[in-house]
Amino acid sequence: PEQFNPARSVIELTKLDRLLKLIERPPCKVVNLGSGYGTLTELLLERGHQVDAVDISMNALKRLKSNSRLRTFQQAVPRTMLE
């Protein structure tokens, strides 16, 4: 759905740009938790990174294009306390 598409707002595009600048040189191994329909996953793959896309929705993961640098996992991330 459109509400999950980061390209829909300038604020989200700015956040994506900042994030992609943090991950400068491919190939990096990246885990995209809550990947949804894969907007960020696709951008990372285009830049040569290896991505593990994790989402609770198999339907969302199925929308991702097949890529040798992509692994998908349908899982709910357990609630944890991070310190």
PDB file of N, CA, C and O in Angstrom:
ATOM      1  N   PRO A   1       0.811  -1.201   0.000  1.00  0.00           N
ATOM      2  CA  PRO A   1       0.000   0.000   0.000  1.00  0.00           C
ATOM      3  C   PRO A   1       0.852   1.262   0.000  1.00  0.00           C
ATOM      4  O   PRO A   1       1.976   1.258   0.469  1.00  0.00           O
ATOM      5  N   GLU A   2       0.278   2.306  -0.480  1.00  0.00           N
ATOM      6  CA  GLU A   2       0.992   3.574  -0.615  1.00  0.00           C
ATOM      7  C   GLU A   2       1.512   4.111   0.716  1.00  0.00           C
ATOM      8  O   GLU A   2       2.567   4.728   0.759  1.00  0.00           O
ATOM      9  N   GLN A   3       0.787   3.862   1.815  1.00  0.00           N
ATOM     10  CA  GLN A   3       1.235   4.417   3.088  1.00  0.00           C
ATOM     11  C   GLN A   3       2.570   3.843   3.540  1.00  0.00           C
ATOM     12  O   GLN A   3       3.232   4.419   4.379  1.00  0.00           O
ATOM     13  N   PHE A   4       3.012   2.729   2.977  1.00  0.00           N
ATOM     14  CA  PHE A   4       4.295   2.135   3.345  1.00  0.00           C
ATOM     15  C   PHE A   4       5.395   2.464   2.342  1.00  0.00           C
ATOM     16  O   PHE A   4       6.475   1.923   2.411  1.00  0.00           O
ATOM     17  N   ASN A   5       5.135   3.333   1.401  1.00  0.00           N
ATOM     18  CA  ASN A   5       6.104   3.692   0.377  1.00  0.00           C
ATOM     19  C   ASN A   5       6.862   4.946   0.817  1.00  0.00           C
ATOM     20  O   ASN A   5       6.316   6.044   0.785  1.00  0.00           O
ATOM     21  N   PRO A   6       8.146   4.802   1.226  1.00  0.00           N
ATOM     22  CA  PRO A   6       8.903   5.965   1.696  1.00  0.00           C
ATOM     23  C   PRO A   6       9.055   7.064   0.655  1.00  0.00           C
ATOM     24  O   PRO A   6       9.276   8.207   1.001  1.00  0.00           O
ATOM     25  N   ALA A   7       8.944   6.736  -0.617  1.00  0.00           N
ATOM     26  CA  ALA A   7       9.112   7.742  -1.655  1.00  0.00           C
ATOM     27  C   ALA A   7       7.972   8.753  -1.653  1.00  0.00           C
ATOM     28  O   ALA A   7       8.018   9.734  -2.377  1.00  0.00           O
ATOM     29  N   ARG A   8       6.964   8.556  -0.833  1.00  0.00           N
ATOM     30  CA  ARG A   8       5.804   9.442  -0.866  1.00  0.00           C
ATOM     31  C   ARG A   8       6.025  10.753  -0.136  1.00  0.00           C
ATOM     32  O   ARG A   8       5.223  11.655  -0.231  1.00  0.00           O
ATOM     33  N   SER A   9       7.081  10.903   0.622  1.00  0.00           N
ATOM     34  CA  SER A   9       7.285  12.175   1.319  1.00  0.00           C
ATOM     35  C   SER A   9       8.746  12.597   1.301  1.00  0.00           C
ATOM     36  O   SER A   9       9.653  11.777   1.315  1.00  0.00           O
ATOM     37  N   VAL A  10       8.946  13.890   1.298  1.00  0.00           N
ATOM     38  CA  VAL A  10      10.290  14.454   1.288  1.00  0.00           C
ATOM     39  C   VAL A  10      11.041  14.066   2.565  1.00  0.00           C
ATOM     40  O   VAL A  10      12.236  13.793   2.532  1.00  0.00           O
ATOM     41  N   ILE A  11      10.333  14.026   3.688  1.00  0.00           N
ATOM     42  CA  ILE A  11      10.973  13.669   4.955  1.00  0.00           C
ATOM     43  C   ILE A  11      11.532  12.257   4.886  1.00  0.00           C
ATOM     44  O   ILE A  11      12.671  12.002   5.286  1.00  0.00           O
ATOM     45  N   GLU A  12      10.759  11.323   4.355  1.00  0.00           N
ATOM     46  CA  GLU A  12      11.222   9.944   4.250  1.00  0.00           C
ATOM     47  C   GLU A  12      12.393   9.837   3.272  1.00  0.00           C
ATOM     48  O   GLU A  12      13.330   9.074   3.501  1.00  0.00           O
ATOM     49  N   LEU A  13      12.358  10.585   2.186  1.00  0.00           N
ATOM     50  CA  LEU A  13      13.477  10.569   1.238  1.00  0.00           C
ATOM     51  C   LEU A  13      14.748  11.103   1.894  1.00  0.00           C
ATOM     52  O   LEU A  13      15.840  10.585   1.663  1.00  0.00           O
ATOM     53  N   THR A  14      14.617  12.110   2.731  1.00  0.00           N
ATOM     54  CA  THR A  14      15.768  12.653   3.451  1.00  0.00           C
ATOM     55  C   THR A  14      16.340  11.612   4.405  1.00  0.00           C
ATOM     56  O   THR A  14      17.560  11.441   4.498  1.00  0.00           O
ATOM     57  N   LYS A  15      15.470  10.902   5.116  1.00  0.00           N
ATOM     58  CA  LYS A  15      15.920   9.836   6.026  1.00  0.00           C
ATOM     59  C   LYS A  15      16.651   8.738   5.250  1.00  0.00           C
ATOM     60  O   LYS A  15      17.696   8.252   5.687  1.00  0.00           O
ATOM     61  N   LEU A  16      16.097   8.339   4.103  1.00  0.00           N
ATOM     62  CA  LEU A  16      16.741   7.312   3.284  1.00  0.00           C
ATOM     63  C   LEU A  16      18.111   7.770   2.815  1.00  0.00           C
ATOM     64  O   LEU A  16      19.076   7.008   2.841  1.00  0.00           O
ATOM     65  N   ASP A  17      18.213   9.016   2.383  1.00  0.00           N
ATOM     66  CA  ASP A  17      19.482   9.550   1.905  1.00  0.00           C
ATOM     67  C   ASP A  17      20.533   9.517   3.010  1.00  0.00           C
ATOM     68  O   ASP A  17      21.670   9.106   2.790  1.00  0.00           O
ATOM     69  N   ARG A  18      20.151   9.926   4.215  1.00  0.00           N
ATOM     70  CA  ARG A  18      21.089   9.892   5.345  1.00  0.00           C
ATOM     71  C   ARG A  18      21.530   8.470   5.668  1.00  0.00           C
ATOM     72  O   ARG A  18      22.702   8.216   5.944  1.00  0.00           O
ATOM     73  N   LEU A  19      20.578   7.550   5.652  1.00  0.00           N
ATOM     74  CA  LEU A  19      20.901   6.157   5.948  1.00  0.00           C
ATOM     75  C   LEU A  19      21.860   5.585   4.904  1.00  0.00           C
ATOM     76  O   LEU A  19      22.849   4.931   5.247  1.00  0.00           O
ATOM     77  N   LEU A  20      21.588   5.833   3.643  1.00  0.00           N
ATOM     78  CA  LEU A  20      22.434   5.291   2.586  1.00  0.00           C
ATOM     79  C   LEU A  20      23.840   5.880   2.623  1.00  0.00           C
ATOM     80  O   LEU A  20      24.802   5.216   2.267  1.00  0.00           O
ATOM     81  N   LYS A  21      23.977   7.096   3.115  1.00  0.00           N
ATOM     82  CA  LYS A  21      25.308   7.694   3.259  1.00  0.00           C
ATOM     83  C   LYS A  21      26.101   7.014   4.371  1.00  0.00           C
ATOM     84  O   LYS A  21      27.330   6.977   4.333  1.00  0.00           O
ATOM     85  N   LEU A  22      25.411   6.477   5.382  1.00  0.00           N
ATOM     86  CA  LEU A  22      26.094   5.763   6.458  1.00  0.00           C
ATOM     87  C   LEU A  22      26.692   4.448   5.965  1.00  0.00           C
ATOM     88  O   LEU A  22      27.689   3.972   6.492  1.00  0.00           O
ATOM     89  N   ILE A  23      26.052   3.861   4.980  1.00  0.00           N
ATOM     90  CA  ILE A  23      26.513   2.598   4.415  1.00  0.00           C
ATOM     91  C   ILE A  23      27.152   2.926   3.070  1.00  0.00           C
ATOM     92  O   ILE A  23      26.547   2.809   2.028  1.00  0.00           O
ATOM     93  N   GLU A  24      28.391   3.381   3.120  1.00  0.00           N
ATOM     94  CA  GLU A  24      29.025   3.947   1.937  1.00  0.00           C
ATOM     95  C   GLU A  24      29.484   2.930   0.901  1.00  0.00           C
ATOM     96  O   GLU A  24      29.128   3.018  -0.253  1.00  0.00           O
ATOM     97  N   ARG A  25      30.309   2.013   1.313  1.00  0.00           N
ATOM     98  CA  ARG A  25      30.992   1.169   0.328  1.00  0.00           C
ATOM     99  C   ARG A  25      30.461  -0.248   0.320  1.00  0.00           C
ATOM    100  O   ARG A  25      30.562  -0.939   1.310  1.00  0.00           O
ATOM    101  N   PRO A  26      29.930  -0.681  -0.815  1.00  0.00           N
ATOM    102  CA  PRO A  26      29.534  -2.090  -0.923  1.00  0.00           C
ATOM    103  C   PRO A  26      30.769  -2.957  -1.053  1.00  0.00           C
ATOM    104  O   PRO A  26      31.818  -2.459  -1.441  1.00  0.00           O
ATOM    105  N   PRO A  27      30.732  -4.199  -0.814  1.00  0.00           N
ATOM    106  CA  PRO A  27      29.536  -4.857  -0.325  1.00  0.00           C
ATOM    107  C   PRO A  27      29.498  -4.901   1.195  1.00  0.00           C
ATOM    108  O   PRO A  27      30.453  -5.308   1.822  1.00  0.00           O
ATOM    109  N   CYS A  28      28.398  -4.466   1.754  1.00  0.00           N
ATOM    110  CA  CYS A  28      28.127  -4.603   3.187  1.00  0.00           C
ATOM    111  C   CYS A  28      27.027  -5.642   3.348  1.00  0.00           C
ATOM    112  O   CYS A  28      26.201  -5.812   2.465  1.00  0.00           O
ATOM    113  N   LYS A  29      27.030  -6.315   4.484  1.00  0.00           N
ATOM    114  CA  LYS A  29      25.921  -7.212   4.818  1.00  0.00           C
ATOM    115  C   LYS A  29      24.947  -6.415   5.668  1.00  0.00           C
ATOM    116  O   LYS A  29      25.319  -5.873   6.700  1.00  0.00           O
ATOM    117  N   VAL A  30      23.695  -6.336   5.207  1.00  0.00           N
ATOM    118  CA  VAL A  30      22.690  -5.522   5.876  1.00  0.00           C
ATOM    119  C   VAL A  30      21.475  -6.386   6.198  1.00  0.00           C
ATOM    120  O   VAL A  30      21.025  -7.162   5.362  1.00  0.00           O
ATOM    121  N   VAL A  31      20.946  -6.242   7.422  1.00  0.00           N
ATOM    122  CA  VAL A  31      19.697  -6.890   7.799  1.00  0.00           C
ATOM    123  C   VAL A  31      18.634  -5.803   7.847  1.00  0.00           C
ATOM    124  O   VAL A  31      18.769  -4.827   8.578  1.00  0.00           O
ATOM    125  N   ASN A  32      17.609  -5.961   7.043  1.00  0.00           N
ATOM    126  CA  ASN A  32      16.509  -4.995   6.999  1.00  0.00           C
ATOM    127  C   ASN A  32      15.320  -5.606   7.739  1.00  0.00           C
ATOM    128  O   ASN A  32      14.567  -6.397   7.186  1.00  0.00           O
ATOM    129  N   LEU A  33      15.191  -5.254   9.027  1.00  0.00           N
ATOM    130  CA  LEU A  33      14.098  -5.772   9.847  1.00  0.00           C
ATOM    131  C   LEU A  33      12.832  -4.972   9.559  1.00  0.00           C
ATOM    132  O   LEU A  33      12.859  -3.745   9.549  1.00  0.00           O
ATOM    133  N   GLY A  34      11.736  -5.670   9.333  1.00  0.00           N
ATOM    134  CA  GLY A  34      10.494  -4.986   8.982  1.00  0.00           C
ATOM    135  C   GLY A  34      10.590  -4.411   7.592  1.00  0.00           C
ATOM    136  O   GLY A  34      10.225  -3.270   7.342  1.00  0.00           O
ATOM    137  N   SER A  35      11.079  -5.217   6.659  1.00  0.00           N
ATOM    138  CA  SER A  35      11.381  -4.731   5.312  1.00  0.00           C
ATOM    139  C   SER A  35      10.160  -4.340   4.492  1.00  0.00           C
ATOM    140  O   SER A  35      10.278  -3.600   3.525  1.00  0.00           O
ATOM    141  N   GLY A  36       8.995  -4.831   4.880  1.00  0.00           N
ATOM    142  CA  GLY A  36       7.788  -4.472   4.136  1.00  0.00           C
ATOM    143  C   GLY A  36       7.911  -4.846   2.673  1.00  0.00           C
ATOM    144  O   GLY A  36       8.388  -5.927   2.333  1.00  0.00           O
ATOM    145  N   TYR A  37       7.499  -3.934   1.802  1.00  0.00           N
ATOM    146  CA  TYR A  37       7.556  -4.208   0.360  1.00  0.00           C
ATOM    147  C   TYR A  37       8.945  -4.013  -0.220  1.00  0.00           C
ATOM    148  O   TYR A  37       9.145  -4.156  -1.413  1.00  0.00           O
ATOM    149  N   GLY A  38       9.915  -3.657   0.583  1.00  0.00           N
ATOM    150  CA  GLY A  38      11.299  -3.688   0.141  1.00  0.00           C
ATOM    151  C   GLY A  38      11.849  -2.445  -0.508  1.00  0.00           C
ATOM    152  O   GLY A  38      12.824  -2.517  -1.250  1.00  0.00           O
ATOM    153  N   THR A  39      11.281  -1.286  -0.225  1.00  0.00           N
ATOM    154  CA  THR A  39      11.813  -0.060  -0.826  1.00  0.00           C
ATOM    155  C   THR A  39      13.277   0.138  -0.452  1.00  0.00           C
ATOM    156  O   THR A  39      14.124   0.342  -1.319  1.00  0.00           O
ATOM    157  N   LEU A  40      13.579   0.053   0.834  1.00  0.00           N
ATOM    158  CA  LEU A  40      14.964   0.199   1.280  1.00  0.00           C
ATOM    159  C   LEU A  40      15.809  -0.979   0.810  1.00  0.00           C
ATOM    160  O   LEU A  40      16.955  -0.808   0.369  1.00  0.00           O
ATOM    161  N   THR A  41      15.260  -2.175   0.853  1.00  0.00           N
ATOM    162  CA  THR A  41      15.979  -3.368   0.401  1.00  0.00           C
ATOM    163  C   THR A  41      16.426  -3.212  -1.050  1.00  0.00           C
ATOM    164  O   THR A  41      17.575  -3.488  -1.389  1.00  0.00           O
ATOM    165  N   GLU A  42      15.527  -2.757  -1.908  1.00  0.00           N
ATOM    166  CA  GLU A  42      15.851  -2.575  -3.326  1.00  0.00           C
ATOM    167  C   GLU A  42      16.957  -1.537  -3.511  1.00  0.00           C
ATOM    168  O   GLU A  42      17.871  -1.727  -4.317  1.00  0.00           O
ATOM    169  N   LEU A  43      16.892  -0.438  -2.764  1.00  0.00           N
ATOM    170  CA  LEU A  43      17.937   0.588  -2.873  1.00  0.00           C
ATOM    171  C   LEU A  43      19.294   0.037  -2.457  1.00  0.00           C
ATOM    172  O   LEU A  43      20.312   0.320  -3.092  1.00  0.00           O
ATOM    173  N   LEU A  44      19.311  -0.749  -1.388  1.00  0.00           N
ATOM    174  CA  LEU A  44      20.573  -1.345  -0.927  1.00  0.00           C
ATOM    175  C   LEU A  44      21.116  -2.340  -1.950  1.00  0.00           C
ATOM    176  O   LEU A  44      22.326  -2.386  -2.215  1.00  0.00           O
ATOM    177  N   LEU A  45      20.243  -3.152  -2.536  1.00  0.00           N
ATOM    178  CA  LEU A  45      20.676  -4.114  -3.555  1.00  0.00           C
ATOM    179  C   LEU A  45      21.229  -3.404  -4.783  1.00  0.00           C
ATOM    180  O   LEU A  45      22.243  -3.822  -5.352  1.00  0.00           O
ATOM    181  N   GLU A  46      20.586  -2.321  -5.193  1.00  0.00           N
ATOM    182  CA  GLU A  46      21.057  -1.543  -6.341  1.00  0.00           C
ATOM    183  C   GLU A  46      22.461  -1.013  -6.116  1.00  0.00           C
ATOM    184  O   GLU A  46      23.220  -0.837  -7.059  1.00  0.00           O
ATOM    185  N   ARG A  47      22.811  -0.772  -4.866  1.00  0.00           N
ATOM    186  CA  ARG A  47      24.139  -0.252  -4.533  1.00  0.00           C
ATOM    187  C   ARG A  47      25.151  -1.356  -4.255  1.00  0.00           C
ATOM    188  O   ARG A  47      26.263  -1.090  -3.849  1.00  0.00           O
ATOM    189  N   GLY A  48      24.744  -2.620  -4.451  1.00  0.00           N
ATOM    190  CA  GLY A  48      25.686  -3.727  -4.368  1.00  0.00           C
ATOM    191  C   GLY A  48      25.795  -4.411  -3.021  1.00  0.00           C
ATOM    192  O   GLY A  48      26.679  -5.248  -2.824  1.00  0.00           O
ATOM    193  N   HIS A  49      24.936  -4.071  -2.086  1.00  0.00           N
ATOM    194  CA  HIS A  49      24.992  -4.683  -0.760  1.00  0.00           C
ATOM    195  C   HIS A  49      24.296  -6.046  -0.746  1.00  0.00           C
ATOM    196  O   HIS A  49      23.442  -6.325  -1.573  1.00  0.00           O
ATOM    197  N   GLN A  50      24.672  -6.865   0.222  1.00  0.00           N
ATOM    198  CA  GLN A  50      24.006  -8.147   0.457  1.00  0.00           C
ATOM    199  C   GLN A  50      22.969  -7.902   1.545  1.00  0.00           C
ATOM    200  O   GLN A  50      23.289  -7.367   2.611  1.00  0.00           O
ATOM    201  N   VAL A  51      21.703  -8.260   1.279  1.00  0.00           N
ATOM    202  CA  VAL A  51      20.623  -7.894   2.192  1.00  0.00           C
ATOM    203  C   VAL A  51      19.837  -9.117   2.654  1.00  0.00           C
ATOM    204  O   VAL A  51      19.462  -9.963   1.844  1.00  0.00           O
ATOM    205  N   ASP A  52      19.597  -9.184   3.962  1.00  0.00           N
ATOM    206  CA  ASP A  52      18.637 -10.129   4.534  1.00  0.00           C
ATOM    207  C   ASP A  52      17.391  -9.319   4.867  1.00  0.00           C
ATOM    208  O   ASP A  52      17.427  -8.430   5.718  1.00  0.00           O
ATOM    209  N   ALA A  53      16.295  -9.596   4.163  1.00  0.00           N
ATOM    210  CA  ALA A  53      15.031  -8.889   4.385  1.00  0.00           C
ATOM    211  C   ALA A  53      14.159  -9.747   5.303  1.00  0.00           C
ATOM    212  O   ALA A  53      13.866 -10.889   4.985  1.00  0.00           O
ATOM    213  N   VAL A  54      13.761  -9.184   6.430  1.00  0.00           N
ATOM    214  CA  VAL A  54      12.946  -9.906   7.410  1.00  0.00           C
ATOM    215  C   VAL A  54      11.629  -9.157   7.582  1.00  0.00           C
ATOM    216  O   VAL A  54      11.622  -7.944   7.825  1.00  0.00           O
ATOM    217  N   ASP A  55      10.529  -9.873   7.437  1.00  0.00           N
ATOM    218  CA  ASP A  55       9.227  -9.262   7.643  1.00  0.00           C
ATOM    219  C   ASP A  55       8.249 -10.335   8.089  1.00  0.00           C
ATOM    220  O   ASP A  55       8.422 -11.508   7.772  1.00  0.00           O
ATOM    221  N   ILE A  56       7.214  -9.931   8.788  1.00  0.00           N
ATOM    222  CA  ILE A  56       6.201 -10.878   9.241  1.00  0.00           C
ATOM    223  C   ILE A  56       5.278 -11.285   8.085  1.00  0.00           C
ATOM    224  O   ILE A  56       4.649 -12.324   8.115  1.00  0.00           O
ATOM    225  N   SER A  57       5.213 -10.474   7.033  1.00  0.00           N
ATOM    226  CA  SER A  57       4.302 -10.711   5.912  1.00  0.00           C
ATOM    227  C   SER A  57       4.996 -11.391   4.734  1.00  0.00           C
ATOM    228  O   SER A  57       5.862 -10.802   4.081  1.00  0.00           O
ATOM    229  N   MET A  58       4.595 -12.628   4.444  1.00  0.00           N
ATOM    230  CA  MET A  58       5.145 -13.326   3.289  1.00  0.00           C
ATOM    231  C   MET A  58       4.715 -12.635   1.991  1.00  0.00           C
ATOM    232  O   MET A  58       5.461 -12.603   1.027  1.00  0.00           O
ATOM    233  N   ASN A  59       3.515 -12.056   1.976  1.00  0.00           N
ATOM    234  CA  ASN A  59       3.052 -11.353   0.775  1.00  0.00           C
ATOM    235  C   ASN A  59       3.970 -10.184   0.434  1.00  0.00           C
ATOM    236  O   ASN A  59       4.263  -9.934  -0.731  1.00  0.00           O
ATOM    237  N   ALA A  60       4.429  -9.464   1.451  1.00  0.00           N
ATOM    238  CA  ALA A  60       5.354  -8.361   1.208  1.00  0.00           C
ATOM    239  C   ALA A  60       6.680  -8.883   0.670  1.00  0.00           C
ATOM    240  O   ALA A  60       7.232  -8.350  -0.292  1.00  0.00           O
ATOM    241  N   LEU A  61       7.188  -9.950   1.260  1.00  0.00           N
ATOM    242  CA  LEU A  61       8.473 -10.505   0.833  1.00  0.00           C
ATOM    243  C   LEU A  61       8.417 -11.053  -0.591  1.00  0.00           C
ATOM    244  O   LEU A  61       9.394 -10.979  -1.323  1.00  0.00           O
ATOM    245  N   LYS A  62       7.271 -11.587  -0.989  1.00  0.00           N
ATOM    246  CA  LYS A  62       7.133 -12.134  -2.339  1.00  0.00           C
ATOM    247  C   LYS A  62       7.257 -11.057  -3.411  1.00  0.00           C
ATOM    248  O   LYS A  62       7.595 -11.357  -4.553  1.00  0.00           O
ATOM    249  N   ARG A  63       7.000  -9.807  -3.047  1.00  0.00           N
ATOM    250  CA  ARG A  63       7.082  -8.719  -4.018  1.00  0.00           C
ATOM    251  C   ARG A  63       8.520  -8.345  -4.365  1.00  0.00           C
ATOM    252  O   ARG A  63       8.765  -7.677  -5.359  1.00  0.00           O
ATOM    253  N   LEU A  64       9.465  -8.761  -3.518  1.00  0.00           N
ATOM    254  CA  LEU A  64      10.868  -8.448  -3.792  1.00  0.00           C
ATOM    255  C   LEU A  64      11.354  -9.260  -4.988  1.00  0.00           C
ATOM    256  O   LEU A  64      11.062 -10.444  -5.112  1.00  0.00           O
ATOM    257  N   LYS A  65      12.107  -8.624  -5.851  1.00  0.00           N
ATOM    258  CA  LYS A  65      12.655  -9.302  -7.023  1.00  0.00           C
ATOM    259  C   LYS A  65      13.761 -10.265  -6.598  1.00  0.00           C
ATOM    260  O   LYS A  65      14.523  -9.985  -5.677  1.00  0.00           O
ATOM    261  N   SER A  66      13.865 -11.359  -7.302  1.00  0.00           N
ATOM    262  CA  SER A  66      14.905 -12.334  -7.014  1.00  0.00           C
ATOM    263  C   SER A  66      16.279 -11.720  -7.283  1.00  0.00           C
ATOM    264  O   SER A  66      16.483 -11.046  -8.288  1.00  0.00           O
ATOM    265  N   ASN A  67      17.202 -11.944  -6.375  1.00  0.00           N
ATOM    266  CA  ASN A  67      18.543 -11.380  -6.503  1.00  0.00           C
ATOM    267  C   ASN A  67      19.491 -12.284  -5.726  1.00  0.00           C
ATOM    268  O   ASN A  67      19.176 -12.713  -4.623  1.00  0.00           O
ATOM    269  N   SER A  68      20.655 -12.536  -6.290  1.00  0.00           N
ATOM    270  CA  SER A  68      21.610 -13.437  -5.642  1.00  0.00           C
ATOM    271  C   SER A  68      22.144 -12.876  -4.324  1.00  0.00           C
ATOM    272  O   SER A  68      22.652 -13.612  -3.495  1.00  0.00           O
ATOM    273  N   ARG A  69      22.024 -11.561  -4.119  1.00  0.00           N
ATOM    274  CA  ARG A  69      22.501 -10.951  -2.880  1.00  0.00           C
ATOM    275  C   ARG A  69      21.377 -10.737  -1.873  1.00  0.00           C
ATOM    276  O   ARG A  69      21.531 -10.024  -0.892  1.00  0.00           O
ATOM    277  N   LEU A  70      20.208 -11.360  -2.117  1.00  0.00           N
ATOM    278  CA  LEU A  70      19.048 -11.170  -1.250  1.00  0.00           C
ATOM    279  C   LEU A  70      18.598 -12.487  -0.645  1.00  0.00           C
ATOM    280  O   LEU A  70      18.472 -13.487  -1.342  1.00  0.00           O
ATOM    281  N   ARG A  71      18.380 -12.470   0.673  1.00  0.00           N
ATOM    282  CA  ARG A  71      17.729 -13.594   1.346  1.00  0.00           C
ATOM    283  C   ARG A  71      16.522 -13.022   2.064  1.00  0.00           C
ATOM    284  O   ARG A  71      16.594 -11.927   2.620  1.00  0.00           O
ATOM    285  N   THR A  72      15.412 -13.768   2.045  1.00  0.00           N
ATOM    286  CA  THR A  72      14.215 -13.301   2.736  1.00  0.00           C
ATOM    287  C   THR A  72      13.844 -14.272   3.851  1.00  0.00           C
ATOM    288  O   THR A  72      14.053 -15.480   3.733  1.00  0.00           O
ATOM    289  N   PHE A  73      13.305 -13.716   4.920  1.00  0.00           N
ATOM    290  CA  PHE A  73      12.898 -14.506   6.072  1.00  0.00           C
ATOM    291  C   PHE A  73      11.547 -13.999   6.550  1.00  0.00           C
ATOM    292  O   PHE A  73      11.392 -12.805   6.796  1.00  0.00           O
ATOM    293  N   GLN A  74      10.583 -14.908   6.686  1.00  0.00           N
ATOM    294  CA  GLN A  74       9.297 -14.529   7.254  1.00  0.00           C
ATOM    295  C   GLN A  74       9.339 -14.871   8.722  1.00  0.00           C
ATOM    296  O   GLN A  74       9.286 -16.042   9.111  1.00  0.00           O
ATOM    297  N   GLN A  75       9.447 -13.849   9.556  1.00  0.00           N
ATOM    298  CA  GLN A  75       9.509 -14.065  10.991  1.00  0.00           C
ATOM    299  C   GLN A  75       9.026 -12.840  11.717  1.00  0.00           C
ATOM    300  O   GLN A  75       9.150 -11.715  11.227  1.00  0.00           O
ATOM    301  N   ALA A  76       8.513 -13.073  12.882  1.00  0.00           N
ATOM    302  CA  ALA A  76       8.234 -11.978  13.801  1.00  0.00           C
ATOM    303  C   ALA A  76       9.438 -11.877  14.717  1.00  0.00           C
ATOM    304  O   ALA A  76       9.911 -12.880  15.238  1.00  0.00           O
ATOM    305  N   VAL A  77       9.962 -10.698  14.869  1.00  0.00           N
ATOM    306  CA  VAL A  77      11.111 -10.503  15.742  1.00  0.00           C
ATOM    307  C   VAL A  77      10.591 -10.490  17.181  1.00  0.00           C
ATOM    308  O   VAL A  77       9.674  -9.747  17.508  1.00  0.00           O
ATOM    309  N   PRO A  78      11.143 -11.339  18.039  1.00  0.00           N
ATOM    310  CA  PRO A  78      10.636 -11.397  19.421  1.00  0.00           C
ATOM    311  C   PRO A  78      10.900 -10.087  20.163  1.00  0.00           C
ATOM    312  O   PRO A  78      11.847  -9.381  19.860  1.00  0.00           O
ATOM    313  N   ARG A  79      10.054  -9.816  21.110  1.00  0.00           N
ATOM    314  CA  ARG A  79      10.225  -8.624  21.925  1.00  0.00           C
ATOM    315  C   ARG A  79      11.451  -8.826  22.823  1.00  0.00           C
ATOM    316  O   ARG A  79      11.563  -9.841  23.501  1.00  0.00           O
ATOM    317  N   THR A  80      12.365  -7.871  22.782  1.00  0.00           N
ATOM    318  CA  THR A  80      13.581  -7.995  23.584  1.00  0.00           C
ATOM    319  C   THR A  80      13.880  -6.678  24.270  1.00  0.00           C
ATOM    320  O   THR A  80      13.382  -5.625  23.885  1.00  0.00           O
ATOM    321  N   MET A  81      14.712  -6.746  25.276  1.00  0.00           N
ATOM    322  CA  MET A  81      15.202  -5.537  25.942  1.00  0.00           C
ATOM    323  C   MET A  81      16.634  -5.317  25.464  1.00  0.00           C
ATOM    324  O   MET A  81      17.501  -6.159  25.676  1.00  0.00           O
ATOM    325  N   LEU A  82      16.871  -4.206  24.788  1.00  0.00           N
ATOM    326  CA  LEU A  82      18.210  -3.885  24.319  1.00  0.00           C
ATOM    327  C   LEU A  82      18.867  -2.940  25.311  1.00  0.00           C
ATOM    328  O   LEU A  82      18.263  -1.978  25.758  1.00  0.00           O
ATOM    329  N   GLU A  83      20.109  -3.217  25.630  1.00  0.00           N
ATOM    330  CA  GLU A  83      20.825  -2.349  26.566  1.00  0.00           C
ATOM    331  C   GLU A  83      21.941  -1.665  25.845  1.00  0.00           C
ATOM    332  O   GLU A  83      22.519  -2.135  24.956  1.00  0.00           O
TER     333      GLU A  83
END
